[in-house]
Amino acid sequence: MTRVLLVDDEPLVLIGMQGMLNWAALGYEVVGTARNGAEALRAVQEKQPDIVVSDIRMPVMDGFALAEACHKDGSALPAFIMLTSYEEFDYVKRSMRLGVVDYLVKIDLTADGLTAALEHARDTAEKEKKLRMPSPAPVSLDTFRDRLFLQLYGGLFTDRAVFDRQCAELGVTFKAPRHIVAVGSLQTPDLPTSQLVTLSTGVTRMAAETLPKYRPCRVTAMDLRHFSVLLPLEADEDPEAVLAPILKTAGQILYNYFSTAICWAVGRPVNDILKISESQHDAFAALPLLHEGEPVAFYHESPNTQLDHRAQVVGQVQQYIRDHLSERLTLNDVAAVFNFSPNYLSQLFAQNSESGFVEFVTATRITAAKELMASTDLKVYEISDKVGFDSAFYFSKVFKKLEGVSPREYMQRMKVSYVDAKDEATV
């Protein structure tokens, strides 16, 4: 709604203008009236109207003095429509300044004339508002590289030529014979969303600055508690021997700075970069293996202990959830798939996972939604349906709670066109 303030020292004129139009139907809201310029100035400061329709001749402060006072800071808002008489017409015509965009002769005032003047003023006000809007921050090529990696992790590249072209455009190359994913996990108690957003952003940014000092890599935020690190490996390198010391060192640096423990779960290496989603899935499946005494866990196909076995079972359930996000995933439904009782499955998650069953399903759906936002043009309600939410409204509510922004705001960030850049990234 465009906000309008009506100003005239004649009560009948104010009443007449208020009843002359169906203001709401035309997209206007009359936010108040005033009987003189001084009263109007206070109303402008309090109610912040977009348009002021004001008489010129008024006691205490006339219309022009009011307009001058409203615009003394150089602002073009509010836009003014002046009411005048025949005797003042030529004077007013010579004084089209001070934010005055139109003038109307009182005695000839009609609904059509007032509507036309309001439309003119609204156009002026909207243009001024656009000028006041902060320019969007320049989007770096890294934003689009993150999008590429989210698509990779989602297994969304089916055409190698398309993938190669995007890599060339973004200056990304994959020269190593093998690649592997480590998932960094913030071991932090429940925090208000705003604090968690700040912490997650800071940790992820510092991880992206710290880890490349030890080994080339790419850090990509996944959700508020996890980020993925894509690392290159030579053909004969042992992932555990090479990566465990690096990840422990980086985790200690992050802990020293943020007082938040970072644990790492590492998947199996892959020979084809287009299969890197498999390594990330393995890493997420290894998350339940993490515990306080061991900050780095590597995925193994054969569990070594009973504890590992339970953690591996949880990892299998988690993978089932990732593969069936569009379906019903209640505790009872998933327990039935694995021939567990709901209570047993709930206990497995409580004892061998970073989060409870419901929390894991929700976080996984949001992560999948982010991958779809990065790689498709689907609408919010279509994404909501694909990742298994009952309604787009509930999806938006949950997304904002976990990510700190609405789905639309997140999508706008991902879809902005990037500017030319010459820098390169190699992993």
XYZ file of C-alpha atoms in Angstrom:
427
model
C 0.000 0.000 0.000
C 1.149 3.539 -0.793
C 0.830 5.678 2.344
C -0.933 9.053 2.008
C -1.287 11.996 4.423
C -4.074 14.554 3.812
C -3.486 18.135 5.000
C -5.982 21.028 4.918
C -7.227 23.564 7.442
C -10.827 23.103 6.260
C -12.463 20.034 7.861
C -14.981 19.671 5.047
C -12.191 19.446 2.476
C -10.508 16.673 4.468
C -13.781 14.793 4.812
C -14.496 15.273 1.109
C -11.130 13.903 0.011
C -11.420 10.903 2.328
C -14.815 10.003 0.877
C -13.990 10.854 -2.737
C -12.063 7.624 -3.489
C -12.029 3.982 -2.539
C -8.455 4.412 -1.368
C -7.749 0.791 -0.479
C -9.047 -0.510 -3.822
C -6.636 1.834 -5.601
C -3.705 0.665 -3.498
C -3.505 3.589 -1.075
C -3.721 3.855 2.693
C -4.680 7.179 4.274
C -2.406 7.115 7.311
C -3.683 10.364 8.826
C -4.897 13.933 8.415
C -3.605 17.290 9.650
C -5.097 20.804 9.979
C -1.943 22.905 9.547
C 1.644 22.607 8.364
C 3.218 22.185 11.811
C 0.819 19.382 12.697
C 1.465 17.821 9.297
C 5.238 17.959 9.781
C 4.926 15.977 13.007
C 2.675 13.456 11.211
C 5.211 13.089 8.369
C 7.987 12.350 10.863
C 5.829 9.850 12.739
C 3.941 8.074 9.969
C 6.441 8.302 7.081
C 3.900 8.760 4.263
C 4.907 8.280 0.624
C 2.598 11.065 -0.575
C 1.294 14.256 1.068
C -1.784 15.979 -0.389
C -1.615 19.472 1.108
C -3.317 22.844 0.911
C -0.966 25.756 0.319
C -2.592 28.400 2.526
C -2.761 27.146 6.112
C -2.132 28.675 9.527
C 1.106 28.164 11.507
C 2.984 26.763 8.475
C 1.859 26.895 4.836
C 2.147 24.084 2.316
C 5.393 25.244 0.720
C 7.059 25.694 4.108
C 5.903 22.193 4.979
C 7.390 20.752 1.766
C 10.645 22.610 2.337
C 10.891 21.319 5.914
C 10.216 17.748 4.756
C 12.920 17.910 2.104
C 15.606 19.931 3.839
C 17.791 16.807 4.097
C 17.772 16.417 0.312
C 15.228 13.607 0.302
C 12.637 13.465 -2.486
C 10.096 11.801 -0.196
C 7.322 12.330 0.517
C 6.021 13.434 -2.886
C 3.692 16.438 -2.585
C 0.423 17.201 -4.337
C -0.596 20.815 -3.653
C -4.174 22.076 -3.431
C -4.613 25.632 -4.604
C -7.109 28.216 -5.803
C -7.451 29.958 -9.155
C -5.720 33.057 -7.771
C -2.652 31.063 -6.774
C -2.498 28.909 -9.894
C 0.226 30.805 -11.772
C 2.316 31.134 -8.616
C 2.077 27.424 -7.979
C 2.942 26.611 -11.562
C 6.150 28.610 -11.230
C 7.024 26.836 -7.992
C 7.136 23.201 -9.022
C 9.955 22.301 -6.693
C 10.509 21.058 -3.183
C 9.182 17.636 -4.057
C 5.898 19.018 -5.440
C 4.919 16.754 -8.343
C 1.401 18.009 -9.125
C -1.154 20.660 -8.252
C -4.951 20.633 -8.176
C -7.412 23.508 -8.063
C -9.643 22.912 -5.043
C -12.892 24.081 -6.543
C -12.461 21.792 -9.557
C -11.269 18.767 -7.565
C -12.726 15.515 -8.921
C -12.135 11.831 -8.231
C -10.503 11.379 -11.638
C -8.244 14.380 -11.179
C -7.177 13.305 -7.704
C -6.579 9.727 -8.895
C -4.382 10.892 -11.767
C -2.339 13.156 -9.486
C -1.916 10.327 -6.974
C -0.683 7.979 -9.680
C 1.882 10.560 -10.767
C 3.018 11.010 -7.174
C 3.150 7.254 -6.577
C 5.404 6.776 -9.611
C 7.730 9.439 -8.259
C 7.750 7.906 -4.785
C 8.452 4.391 -6.075
C 11.341 5.593 -8.242
C 12.833 7.357 -5.232
C 12.452 4.215 -3.095
C 14.312 2.181 -5.700
C 17.131 4.720 -5.710
C 17.346 4.408 -1.929
C 17.571 0.633 -1.973
C 21.112 -0.550 -1.253
C 22.913 -1.922 -4.240
C 23.296 -5.676 -4.068
C 26.720 -6.751 -2.981
C 28.876 -7.789 -5.934
C 28.553 -11.515 -6.463
C 31.923 -13.201 -6.656
C 32.686 -16.178 -8.809
C 32.921 -18.193 -5.583
C 29.131 -17.995 -5.239
C 28.778 -19.848 -8.513
C 31.539 -22.259 -7.670
C 29.608 -23.162 -4.526
C 26.598 -23.787 -6.711
C 28.669 -26.101 -8.917
C 29.858 -28.085 -5.895
C 26.343 -28.358 -4.484
C 25.264 -29.821 -7.815
C 28.181 -32.248 -7.691
C 27.298 -33.369 -4.176
C 23.703 -33.835 -5.237
C 24.790 -36.099 -8.119
C 22.981 -33.769 -10.498
C 25.482 -33.733 -13.389
C 24.502 -36.377 -15.925
C 26.111 -34.762 -18.968
C 29.908 -34.609 -18.727
C 30.147 -32.037 -21.520
C 27.864 -29.673 -19.588
C 29.934 -30.220 -16.455
C 33.213 -29.587 -18.296
C 31.836 -26.388 -19.823
C 30.713 -25.058 -16.450
C 34.081 -25.893 -14.913
C 35.855 -24.007 -17.704
C 33.608 -20.972 -17.250
C 34.212 -20.934 -13.494
C 37.947 -21.633 -13.642
C 37.652 -24.924 -11.730
C 39.809 -27.932 -12.632
C 40.045 -31.451 -11.217
C 43.518 -32.783 -11.992
C 44.031 -35.329 -9.221
C 43.467 -39.039 -10.031
C 41.208 -39.423 -6.988
C 39.065 -37.177 -4.787
C 37.551 -37.613 -1.355
C 35.079 -35.726 0.854
C 35.472 -34.838 4.513
C 32.421 -33.453 6.305
C 33.141 -30.967 9.082
C 30.639 -31.107 11.932
C 30.165 -28.340 14.507
C 29.853 -29.934 17.946
C 27.895 -27.142 19.550
C 24.914 -27.147 21.915
C 21.602 -25.693 20.828
C 21.926 -21.978 20.113
C 19.449 -19.328 18.948
C 19.297 -19.404 15.155
C 20.902 -15.973 14.759
C 23.913 -17.033 16.873
C 24.198 -20.371 15.062
C 24.150 -18.596 11.676
C 26.972 -16.300 12.799
C 29.018 -19.183 14.226
C 28.472 -21.437 11.204
C 29.402 -18.683 8.752
C 32.556 -17.842 10.670
C 33.699 -21.454 11.072
C 33.077 -22.290 7.421
C 34.900 -19.177 6.237
C 37.926 -19.848 8.461
C 37.987 -23.508 7.412
C 38.113 -22.332 3.790
C 41.100 -20.131 4.665
C 42.919 -22.645 6.890
C 42.689 -26.021 5.149
C 44.237 -24.953 1.782
C 47.438 -24.068 3.670
C 47.923 -27.799 4.227
C 46.360 -29.254 1.095
C 44.404 -27.945 -1.930
C 40.692 -28.266 -1.256
C 37.269 -26.701 -1.633
C 35.046 -25.929 1.375
C 31.280 -25.700 0.797
C 28.631 -24.970 3.433
C 25.946 -27.663 3.600
C 23.784 -26.589 6.539
C 24.255 -24.679 9.775
C 26.182 -27.524 11.439
C 28.031 -29.142 8.523
C 30.321 -28.190 5.665
C 31.930 -30.417 3.028
C 35.606 -30.356 2.079
C 36.583 -31.780 -1.305
C 40.214 -32.966 -1.251
C 42.464 -34.343 -4.022
C 44.410 -37.587 -3.553
C 47.234 -39.134 -5.489
C 46.708 -42.705 -6.695
C 48.939 -44.267 -4.030
C 48.043 -42.078 -1.044
C 46.440 -43.579 2.052
C 43.567 -41.228 2.995
C 43.786 -41.929 6.730
C 47.536 -41.424 6.948
C 47.481 -38.245 4.874
C 44.272 -36.546 5.992
C 43.858 -37.361 9.691
C 46.754 -35.124 10.854
C 45.609 -32.250 8.627
C 42.002 -32.398 9.804
C 42.995 -32.650 13.461
C 45.282 -29.630 13.126
C 42.629 -27.583 11.331
C 40.040 -28.608 13.915
C 42.321 -27.425 16.735
C 42.862 -24.066 15.030
C 39.108 -23.606 14.621
C 38.522 -24.604 18.236
C 41.121 -22.113 19.477
C 39.369 -19.327 17.595
C 35.686 -20.183 18.076
C 35.743 -22.361 21.230
C 33.670 -24.868 19.273
C 34.857 -28.412 18.611
C 34.941 -29.516 14.977
C 34.805 -33.223 14.177
C 35.447 -34.750 10.766
C 33.854 -37.701 8.983
C 35.583 -38.837 5.808
C 34.137 -40.909 2.961
C 35.852 -43.266 0.542
C 37.854 -41.856 -2.393
C 36.413 -41.955 -5.911
C 38.229 -42.052 -9.246
C 35.585 -40.050 -11.139
C 34.742 -36.570 -9.888
C 31.161 -36.988 -11.098
C 30.784 -39.731 -8.477
C 31.920 -37.516 -5.614
C 28.395 -37.602 -4.181
C 29.139 -41.224 -3.189
C 32.102 -40.107 -1.102
C 29.994 -37.431 0.569
C 27.268 -39.989 1.335
C 29.918 -42.208 2.926
C 31.155 -39.266 4.999
C 27.684 -38.529 6.314
C 27.242 -42.225 7.063
C 30.456 -42.105 9.119
C 29.272 -39.177 11.250
C 27.761 -41.514 13.888
C 31.252 -42.980 14.413
C 32.512 -39.688 15.840
C 32.955 -39.405 19.564
C 34.712 -37.080 21.984
C 37.970 -39.012 22.062
C 38.316 -39.322 18.279
C 37.590 -36.172 16.238
C 38.181 -37.865 12.847
C 36.283 -40.930 11.582
C 36.762 -42.720 8.264
C 34.064 -44.770 6.578
C 34.785 -48.509 6.344
C 32.606 -51.046 4.609
C 33.197 -53.591 7.389
C 32.671 -52.300 10.943
C 35.491 -53.092 13.379
C 33.548 -53.101 16.673
C 30.016 -53.472 17.992
C 29.921 -49.706 18.439
C 30.978 -49.284 14.843
C 28.272 -51.749 13.810
C 25.518 -49.716 15.469
C 26.899 -46.539 13.960
C 27.003 -48.213 10.542
C 23.366 -49.238 10.949
C 22.447 -45.648 11.710
C 24.442 -44.629 8.644
C 22.421 -47.059 6.519
C 19.168 -45.663 7.886
C 20.399 -42.144 7.189
C 21.230 -43.109 3.607
C 17.751 -44.614 3.200
C 16.299 -41.305 4.379
C 18.403 -39.367 1.848
C 17.240 -41.670 -0.942
C 13.512 -41.408 -0.057
C 13.033 -37.755 0.924
C 9.842 -37.304 -1.095
C 8.136 -40.131 0.821
C 6.638 -40.343 4.309
C 9.522 -40.682 6.744
C 7.946 -41.036 10.142
C 9.800 -42.974 12.801
C 7.255 -45.806 12.524
C 7.525 -45.990 8.733
C 11.323 -46.101 8.611
C 11.553 -48.529 11.543
C 9.252 -50.901 9.653
C 11.542 -50.834 6.598
C 14.455 -52.087 8.726
C 12.344 -54.416 10.897
C 13.109 -52.375 14.021
C 10.724 -51.216 16.680
C 10.256 -47.410 16.672
C 11.696 -47.233 20.196
C 14.832 -49.134 19.184
C 15.413 -46.927 16.128
C 14.929 -43.816 18.241
C 17.493 -45.098 20.757
C 19.951 -45.946 17.968
C 19.818 -42.344 16.767
C 20.048 -40.944 20.278
C 23.149 -43.026 21.081
C 24.927 -43.130 17.716
C 24.035 -39.940 15.862
C 24.606 -36.228 16.233
C 20.885 -35.595 16.216
C 17.596 -37.331 16.848
C 15.628 -39.044 14.111
C 13.210 -36.179 13.436
C 15.981 -33.565 13.512
C 18.021 -35.602 11.020
C 15.099 -36.001 8.597
C 14.366 -32.264 8.744
C 17.993 -31.169 8.290
C 18.468 -33.616 5.390
C 15.365 -32.322 3.641
C 16.585 -28.745 3.966
C 20.019 -29.679 2.597
C 18.373 -31.405 -0.388
C 16.185 -28.341 -0.916
C 19.288 -26.135 -1.071
C 20.794 -28.430 -3.698
C 17.620 -28.111 -5.796
C 17.639 -24.330 -5.396
C 21.205 -24.242 -6.641
C 20.612 -26.422 -9.674
C 17.019 -25.954 -10.853
C 14.433 -23.268 -11.548
C 11.758 -25.013 -9.503
C 9.400 -22.848 -7.463
C 9.331 -22.964 -3.680
C 6.203 -25.125 -3.530
C 7.676 -27.574 -6.070
C 10.889 -27.923 -4.064
C 8.855 -28.325 -0.873
C 6.960 -31.208 -2.450
C 10.079 -32.902 -3.829
C 11.806 -32.996 -0.446
C 8.739 -34.282 1.365
C 7.203 -31.341 3.236
C 3.440 -31.366 3.692
C 3.084 -27.723 2.675
C 5.150 -24.898 1.233
C 4.209 -22.748 4.219
C 5.649 -25.236 6.709
C 8.711 -25.731 4.499
C 9.358 -21.969 4.432
C 8.969 -21.732 8.197
C 11.413 -24.582 8.850
C 13.887 -23.342 6.223
C 14.063 -19.868 7.745
C 14.476 -21.310 11.233
C 17.431 -23.471 10.161
C 19.059 -21.209 7.570
C 18.267 -17.747 8.899
C 16.692 -16.599 5.597
C 13.520 -17.509 3.719
C 13.658 -19.885 0.713
C 12.991 -16.971 -1.654
C 15.845 -14.932 -0.185
C 18.186 -17.909 -0.468
C 17.150 -18.546 -4.091
C 17.674 -14.901 -5.016
C 21.239 -15.125 -3.733
C 21.878 -18.230 -5.805
C 20.366 -16.899 -9.037
C 22.143 -13.540 -9.333
C 24.294 -13.229 -12.442
C 28.003 -13.103 -11.839
C 30.511 -10.542 -13.086
C 33.635 -11.272 -15.064
C 36.505 -12.648 -13.058
C 39.832 -14.122 -13.999
C 40.799 -16.012 -10.867
C 41.074 -19.812 -10.912
C 40.535 -22.627 -8.434
C 42.203 -26.039 -8.670
C 41.339 -29.085 -6.562
